[in-house]
Structure formats: structure tokens, C-alpha cells
Amino acid sequence: MFHTLWHPTRHGGLSRIIMTGLWRLSSRLSPGWRAAGLAGPLGMVTVVVIWAGSVALGWALIYWPHMPQGFTFSSALEPTGHSGPVDAFYVSLVILATLGLGDIAPADSWLRIVAPVEALVGFALLTATVSWILGIYPALARRRTLALRIAHLRRASPAAGRLNSSAGAAVLDGLAADVARTCVDFLQYAESYYFHDGHDDTSLALNVAYAWEVADRARRAPHADAAVPAAALTAALEDLADILDQRFLHTAGTTLQIFRAYAQDHGRA
């Protein structure tokens, strides 16, 4: 949870291992990449289940050696018959979920303190899960919006002369800002990489290479207003390529080669 949600660089988290594995598995199971759309959501569900199961198992290992003498049981339960590892896991799950069923409850003083601590951990787990979801899906929306803007620009097919103007400079400046936001999203929510973008127009993997082409054309234009935005867009795209390569692709290639590898990894070659 710490590595996924609070560590600023998101390195070494369990979520990255699980989601990378599901992403690679989906590419093998579905040559047409139809299953890739489920890799990200299923990965998130798997991570949350493992978080909850690990916490519950860890606390169960604390409770089990102290059963049954450290706990009180309802009249319907025989203490000696409900003191195994499964029962300890059950108690841990009940406390973690803050259900408070009361059929098996801690009796020793220190266990009565420890049990509410686990309940607080369960509340933190629920809050962390909601925060993770509320962070990743807006990042996906921003990425798809950027792809759609590039797709619109591709359809408009602006000539070099049209980019070589104040209006063209404004378009380039807006693209540079959106690319910078996408760079931050990949840094803060690396798991968003493993979500399939669906349609061609909303796929950044498919459209980002065209943004590089536009930046390259505008950078060579003599118009003074377009020079700085074109340079800013080029720098933002280079940063995006570096992040994609260092965290996900590991090609050690040029910017355009990295973007092509990004497209291929998302089934958009």
C-alpha cells in the first residue's frame, strides 16, 4: 500500500509485479488484444484482494497461538472445536472488515487493544483502495483526452505553414502542457500504463508518434511564435519517452523507437 499510494516514485510495489504479469499474460492469451482491456481492472482487483488477504493472514497468525484461552466464545460454539487456523483467519477477517459479529471476541487485555488496531488497518485499506481508484481513472481520462486531441490534429492534417503561426503556436503549447500532465500521471500512477485505451482515436500509444512528427515540423519553422512551443512540445515528448522506456519498455532506443515499442506493446504496431 505504501509503495503504490504514498511513495512518490512508485518503485518496487506489489501492484507493479501483479499488473505487469497480467498484462503480459493477456497479450499471450489474446492475439487480437480483446482481453487486454481487462488486464488493468483485473490487476487492480487482484492487488486489493492480496492486500486484504495478506493483512488478514498476518493478524490471524497473531491470534491463533492464543486460541481458545485468549478469546470468549458464544454459547453456540465449543471453544476447543473452534480454535484452529481457519477460525483464527475467520476472526481476523471479521475484525478487519469491522463487522463485530461477537461470536468469537478477544478476552485478554492486550488482544482487546490489538483487535481495534487491525480494524483501523482495515479502514485504512478501504480508504486506500478508494483513493487508488479515484487517482487512476482520472489519469486515464487525461491520457485518452490527449490522444484524442492528437487524433483530431492528425485528421485536420495541418500543413507546415499553418503551424507556422500564432494559432499554431497555441495548439503546440496546449499539447505540450497535456503531454507534461501525462508524464506526471505515468510517474504517480504507473499502474495506469496497463490499461488498454480501446478505440484508435483515444489510444495514446497509436497517436503519440504523430505528435512527435508535428513537433519536428514546427521546430524547423521560421516563425518566432512557434519556435518556443515547438521546443517545449519536443522536450515534453522526450520526457514521456524516457519515462515509458525506463519504467516499462527498456528499449534504450531513440524517442521515435520508444514510441513505436509503446505502440507495439499496446497492440497498435
Short mmCIF file of C-alpha atoms in Angstrom, two decimals:
data_model
loop_
_atom_site.label_atom_id
_atom_site.label_comp_id
_atom_site.label_asym_id
_atom_site.label_seq_id
_atom_site.Cartn_x
_atom_site.Cartn_y
_atom_site.Cartn_z
CA MET A 1 0.00 0.00 0.00
CA PHE A 2 2.83 2.38 0.83
CA HIS A 3 4.67 1.79 -2.45
CA THR A 4 1.51 2.03 -4.53
CA LEU A 5 -0.20 5.03 -2.96
CA TRP A 6 2.19 7.16 -0.94
CA HIS A 7 5.69 6.59 -2.24
CA PRO A 8 6.25 9.44 -4.74
CA THR A 9 8.11 7.36 -7.35
CA ARG A 10 6.03 4.17 -7.05
CA HIS A 11 9.02 1.81 -7.31
CA GLY A 12 9.02 -1.80 -6.15
CA GLY A 13 5.33 -2.15 -5.33
CA LEU A 14 3.48 -5.43 -5.37
CA SER A 15 0.95 -3.82 -7.68
CA ARG A 16 3.54 -3.34 -10.42
CA ILE A 17 4.54 -7.02 -10.31
CA ILE A 18 0.96 -8.26 -10.46
CA MET A 19 -0.22 -5.86 -13.14
CA THR A 20 2.84 -6.44 -15.31
CA GLY A 21 2.26 -10.19 -15.11
CA LEU A 22 -1.41 -9.89 -16.05
CA TRP A 23 -0.55 -7.50 -18.88
CA ARG A 24 1.96 -9.93 -20.38
CA LEU A 25 -0.41 -12.85 -19.86
CA SER A 26 -3.26 -11.04 -21.61
CA SER A 27 -1.06 -10.43 -24.66
CA ARG A 28 -0.34 -14.15 -24.92
CA LEU A 29 -3.91 -15.29 -24.34
CA SER A 30 -5.44 -12.85 -26.82
CA PRO A 31 -3.56 -12.18 -30.06
CA GLY A 32 -6.27 -9.70 -31.03
CA TRP A 33 -5.84 -7.87 -27.72
CA ARG A 34 -9.51 -8.16 -26.86
CA ALA A 35 -8.61 -9.43 -23.38
CA ALA A 36 -6.12 -6.62 -22.79
CA GLY A 37 -8.96 -4.31 -21.83
CA LEU A 38 -9.47 -6.40 -18.70
CA ALA A 39 -5.81 -6.58 -17.66
CA GLY A 40 -5.80 -3.27 -15.76
CA PRO A 41 -9.12 -3.66 -13.89
CA LEU A 42 -8.43 -7.32 -13.05
CA GLY A 43 -4.95 -6.35 -11.88
CA MET A 44 -6.37 -3.75 -9.50
CA VAL A 45 -8.89 -6.22 -8.10
CA THR A 46 -6.15 -8.83 -7.64
CA VAL A 47 -3.89 -6.36 -5.84
CA VAL A 48 -6.66 -5.29 -3.44
CA VAL A 49 -7.56 -8.93 -2.71
CA ILE A 50 -3.92 -9.74 -1.97
CA TRP A 51 -3.62 -6.66 0.26
CA ALA A 52 -6.68 -7.70 2.28
CA GLY A 53 -5.76 -11.39 2.37
CA SER A 54 -2.19 -10.68 3.49
CA VAL A 55 -3.32 -8.38 6.29
CA ALA A 56 -5.94 -10.88 7.46
CA LEU A 57 -3.46 -13.77 7.36
CA GLY A 58 -0.82 -11.82 9.26
CA TRP A 59 -3.16 -10.93 12.10
CA ALA A 60 -4.54 -14.49 12.13
CA LEU A 61 -1.03 -15.73 12.90
CA ILE A 62 -1.06 -13.45 15.94
CA TYR A 63 -4.43 -14.69 17.18
CA TRP A 64 -4.01 -18.42 16.54
CA PRO A 65 -1.50 -19.26 19.35
CA HIS A 66 -3.84 -17.63 21.88
CA MET A 67 -6.96 -19.56 20.97
CA PRO A 68 -9.12 -20.55 22.76
CA GLN A 69 -7.86 -19.23 26.11
CA GLY A 70 -7.47 -15.64 24.95
CA PHE A 71 -10.94 -15.36 23.46
CA THR A 72 -14.55 -15.61 24.52
CA PHE A 73 -17.00 -17.70 22.51
CA SER A 74 -20.75 -17.53 22.14
CA SER A 75 -22.83 -20.25 23.78
CA ALA A 76 -23.45 -21.87 20.38
CA LEU A 77 -19.73 -22.55 19.86
CA GLU A 78 -17.47 -25.06 21.54
CA PRO A 79 -14.14 -23.28 22.23
CA THR A 80 -11.96 -26.34 21.71
CA GLY A 81 -13.65 -27.08 18.39
CA HIS A 82 -13.18 -23.57 17.03
CA SER A 83 -9.55 -22.83 17.76
CA GLY A 84 -7.80 -23.86 14.56
CA PRO A 85 -6.06 -21.76 11.91
CA VAL A 86 -9.28 -21.39 9.91
CA ASP A 87 -11.04 -19.98 12.96
CA ALA A 88 -8.17 -17.57 13.59
CA PHE A 89 -8.40 -16.43 9.98
CA TYR A 90 -12.15 -16.01 10.39
CA VAL A 91 -11.69 -13.85 13.48
CA SER A 92 -9.11 -11.77 11.66
CA LEU A 93 -11.42 -11.22 8.68
CA VAL A 94 -14.32 -10.23 10.91
CA ILE A 95 -12.19 -7.69 12.77
CA LEU A 96 -10.55 -6.41 9.55
CA ALA A 97 -13.96 -5.85 7.97
CA THR A 98 -15.18 -4.17 11.20
CA LEU A 99 -18.23 -6.48 11.25
CA GLY A 100 -18.16 -7.07 15.00
CA LEU A 101 -20.20 -10.31 14.94
CA GLY A 102 -19.27 -11.12 18.53
CA ASP A 103 -19.40 -14.92 18.24
CA ILE A 104 -15.62 -15.03 18.87
CA ALA A 105 -14.20 -11.97 20.64
CA PRO A 106 -10.83 -11.21 22.26
CA ALA A 107 -10.79 -11.55 26.06
CA ASP A 108 -7.18 -10.89 27.08
CA SER A 109 -6.41 -7.23 27.72
CA TRP A 110 -3.67 -6.94 25.11
CA LEU A 111 -5.80 -8.71 22.48
CA ARG A 112 -8.62 -6.26 23.16
CA ILE A 113 -6.19 -3.49 22.24
CA VAL A 114 -4.67 -5.28 19.25
CA ALA A 115 -8.03 -6.12 17.64
CA PRO A 116 -9.16 -2.47 17.21
CA VAL A 117 -5.76 -1.72 15.68
CA GLU A 118 -6.50 -4.30 12.99
CA ALA A 119 -9.91 -2.71 12.47
CA LEU A 120 -8.16 0.62 11.88
CA VAL A 121 -5.88 -1.08 9.36
CA GLY A 122 -8.98 -2.42 7.60
CA PHE A 123 -10.44 1.07 7.45
CA ALA A 124 -7.15 2.38 6.05
CA LEU A 125 -7.20 -0.42 3.45
CA LEU A 126 -10.69 0.57 2.31
CA THR A 127 -9.70 4.24 2.13
CA ALA A 128 -6.52 3.40 0.23
CA THR A 129 -8.45 1.33 -2.31
CA VAL A 130 -10.92 4.13 -2.99
CA SER A 131 -8.09 6.67 -3.27
CA TRP A 132 -6.24 4.44 -5.72
CA ILE A 133 -9.30 4.10 -7.94
CA LEU A 134 -10.04 7.82 -7.78
CA GLY A 135 -6.43 8.54 -8.79
CA ILE A 136 -6.01 6.11 -11.68
CA TYR A 137 -9.21 6.66 -13.62
CA PRO A 138 -8.86 10.46 -13.92
CA ALA A 139 -5.27 9.84 -15.10
CA LEU A 140 -6.65 7.50 -17.78
CA ALA A 141 -9.16 10.15 -18.82
CA ARG A 142 -6.40 12.75 -19.21
CA ARG A 143 -4.30 10.34 -21.27
CA ARG A 144 -7.19 9.50 -23.58
CA THR A 145 -8.07 13.17 -23.95
CA LEU A 146 -4.51 13.89 -25.06
CA ALA A 147 -4.70 11.04 -27.58
CA LEU A 148 -8.00 12.39 -28.90
CA ARG A 149 -6.51 15.87 -29.34
CA ILE A 150 -3.63 14.43 -31.33
CA ALA A 151 -6.07 12.35 -33.41
CA HIS A 152 -8.08 15.48 -34.18
CA LEU A 153 -4.89 17.23 -35.24
CA ARG A 154 -3.99 14.27 -37.45
CA ARG A 155 -7.40 14.40 -39.14
CA ALA A 156 -7.06 18.13 -39.71
CA SER A 157 -3.67 17.46 -41.39
CA PRO A 158 -2.24 20.95 -40.83
CA ALA A 159 0.45 21.97 -43.28
CA ALA A 160 3.75 23.27 -42.01
CA GLY A 161 2.70 26.78 -42.97
CA ARG A 162 -0.41 26.62 -40.78
CA LEU A 163 1.63 25.51 -37.79
CA ASN A 164 4.00 28.37 -38.51
CA SER A 165 1.64 30.94 -36.98
CA SER A 166 0.39 32.30 -33.66
CA ALA A 167 -2.63 29.98 -33.78
CA GLY A 168 -0.38 27.01 -34.46
CA ALA A 169 1.84 28.04 -31.57
CA ALA A 170 -1.19 28.00 -29.24
CA VAL A 171 -2.04 24.45 -30.37
CA LEU A 172 1.52 23.28 -29.78
CA ASP A 173 1.63 24.94 -26.37
CA GLY A 174 -1.59 23.19 -25.32
CA LEU A 175 -0.25 19.83 -26.49
CA ALA A 176 2.99 20.36 -24.57
CA ALA A 177 1.03 21.03 -21.37
CA ASP A 178 -1.11 17.92 -21.86
CA VAL A 179 1.96 15.75 -22.53
CA ALA A 180 3.59 17.11 -19.35
CA ARG A 181 0.49 16.15 -17.35
CA THR A 182 0.61 12.67 -18.86
CA CYS A 183 4.26 12.36 -17.82
CA VAL A 184 3.28 13.15 -14.22
CA ASP A 185 0.42 10.64 -14.40
CA PHE A 186 2.79 7.86 -15.50
CA LEU A 187 5.10 8.77 -12.62
CA GLN A 188 2.40 8.99 -9.97
CA TYR A 189 0.11 6.21 -11.27
CA ALA A 190 2.39 3.78 -13.08
CA GLU A 191 -0.36 1.16 -12.99
CA SER A 192 -2.36 3.24 -15.48
CA TYR A 193 0.05 2.05 -18.19
CA TYR A 194 -1.55 -1.40 -18.04
CA PHE A 195 -4.98 -0.15 -19.08
CA HIS A 196 -5.95 -0.63 -22.72
CA ASP A 197 -7.19 2.57 -24.37
CA GLY A 198 -9.75 0.95 -26.63
CA HIS A 199 -10.59 2.96 -29.73
CA ASP A 200 -7.89 4.20 -32.06
CA ASP A 201 -8.62 7.88 -31.50
CA THR A 202 -8.26 7.56 -27.72
CA SER A 203 -5.09 5.46 -27.86
CA LEU A 204 -2.02 7.47 -26.92
CA ALA A 205 0.17 4.56 -28.00
CA LEU A 206 -1.19 4.90 -31.53
CA ASN A 207 -1.17 8.70 -31.79
CA VAL A 208 1.88 9.89 -29.86
CA ALA A 209 4.27 9.33 -32.76
CA TYR A 210 2.28 11.80 -34.84
CA ALA A 211 2.71 14.42 -32.11
CA TRP A 212 6.45 13.88 -32.43
CA GLU A 213 6.20 14.41 -36.18
CA VAL A 214 4.23 17.63 -35.70
CA ALA A 215 6.74 18.92 -33.16
CA ASP A 216 9.59 18.14 -35.51
CA ARG A 217 7.95 20.02 -38.39
CA ALA A 218 7.08 23.02 -36.23
CA ARG A 219 10.55 23.14 -34.73
CA ARG A 220 12.00 23.74 -38.18
CA ALA A 221 9.55 26.54 -38.98
CA PRO A 222 10.98 30.03 -39.02
CA HIS A 223 8.05 31.70 -37.26
CA ALA A 224 9.23 33.06 -33.90
CA ASP A 225 5.92 32.43 -32.12
CA ALA A 226 6.01 28.72 -32.95
CA ALA A 227 9.65 28.10 -32.05
CA VAL A 228 9.31 28.06 -28.27
CA PRO A 229 6.08 25.97 -28.10
CA ALA A 230 7.57 23.52 -30.60
CA ALA A 231 10.71 23.18 -28.49
CA ALA A 232 8.57 22.73 -25.35
CA LEU A 233 6.47 20.03 -27.05
CA THR A 234 9.63 18.25 -28.21
CA ALA A 235 11.09 18.32 -24.69
CA ALA A 236 7.81 17.06 -23.18
CA LEU A 237 7.65 14.19 -25.67
CA GLU A 238 11.28 13.29 -24.95
CA ASP A 239 10.48 13.21 -21.23
CA LEU A 240 7.46 11.00 -21.91
CA ALA A 241 9.60 8.61 -23.96
CA ASP A 242 12.21 8.46 -21.19
CA ILE A 243 9.56 7.60 -18.59
CA LEU A 244 8.00 4.93 -20.80
CA ASP A 245 11.37 3.37 -21.53
CA GLN A 246 12.77 3.45 -18.00
CA ARG A 247 9.65 2.10 -16.33
CA PHE A 248 8.02 -0.19 -18.85
CA LEU A 249 9.71 -0.84 -22.19
CA HIS A 250 13.51 -0.90 -21.60
CA THR A 251 14.48 -0.49 -25.23
CA ALA A 252 17.28 2.09 -24.78
CA GLY A 253 16.29 3.41 -28.21
CA THR A 254 15.59 6.83 -29.66
CA THR A 255 12.41 8.73 -28.88
CA LEU A 256 10.67 7.52 -32.02
CA GLN A 257 11.80 3.92 -31.42
CA ILE A 258 10.40 4.07 -27.90
CA PHE A 259 7.07 5.35 -29.18
CA ARG A 260 6.96 2.52 -31.71
CA ALA A 261 7.70 0.00 -28.96
CA TYR A 262 4.94 1.62 -26.86
CA ALA A 263 2.51 1.17 -29.75
CA GLN A 264 3.54 -2.45 -30.22
CA ASP A 265 3.21 -3.20 -26.50
CA HIS A 266 -0.37 -1.91 -26.66
CA GLY A 267 -1.18 -3.84 -29.81
CA ARG A 268 -1.02 -0.75 -32.02
CA ALA A 269 2.04 -1.51 -34.12
#
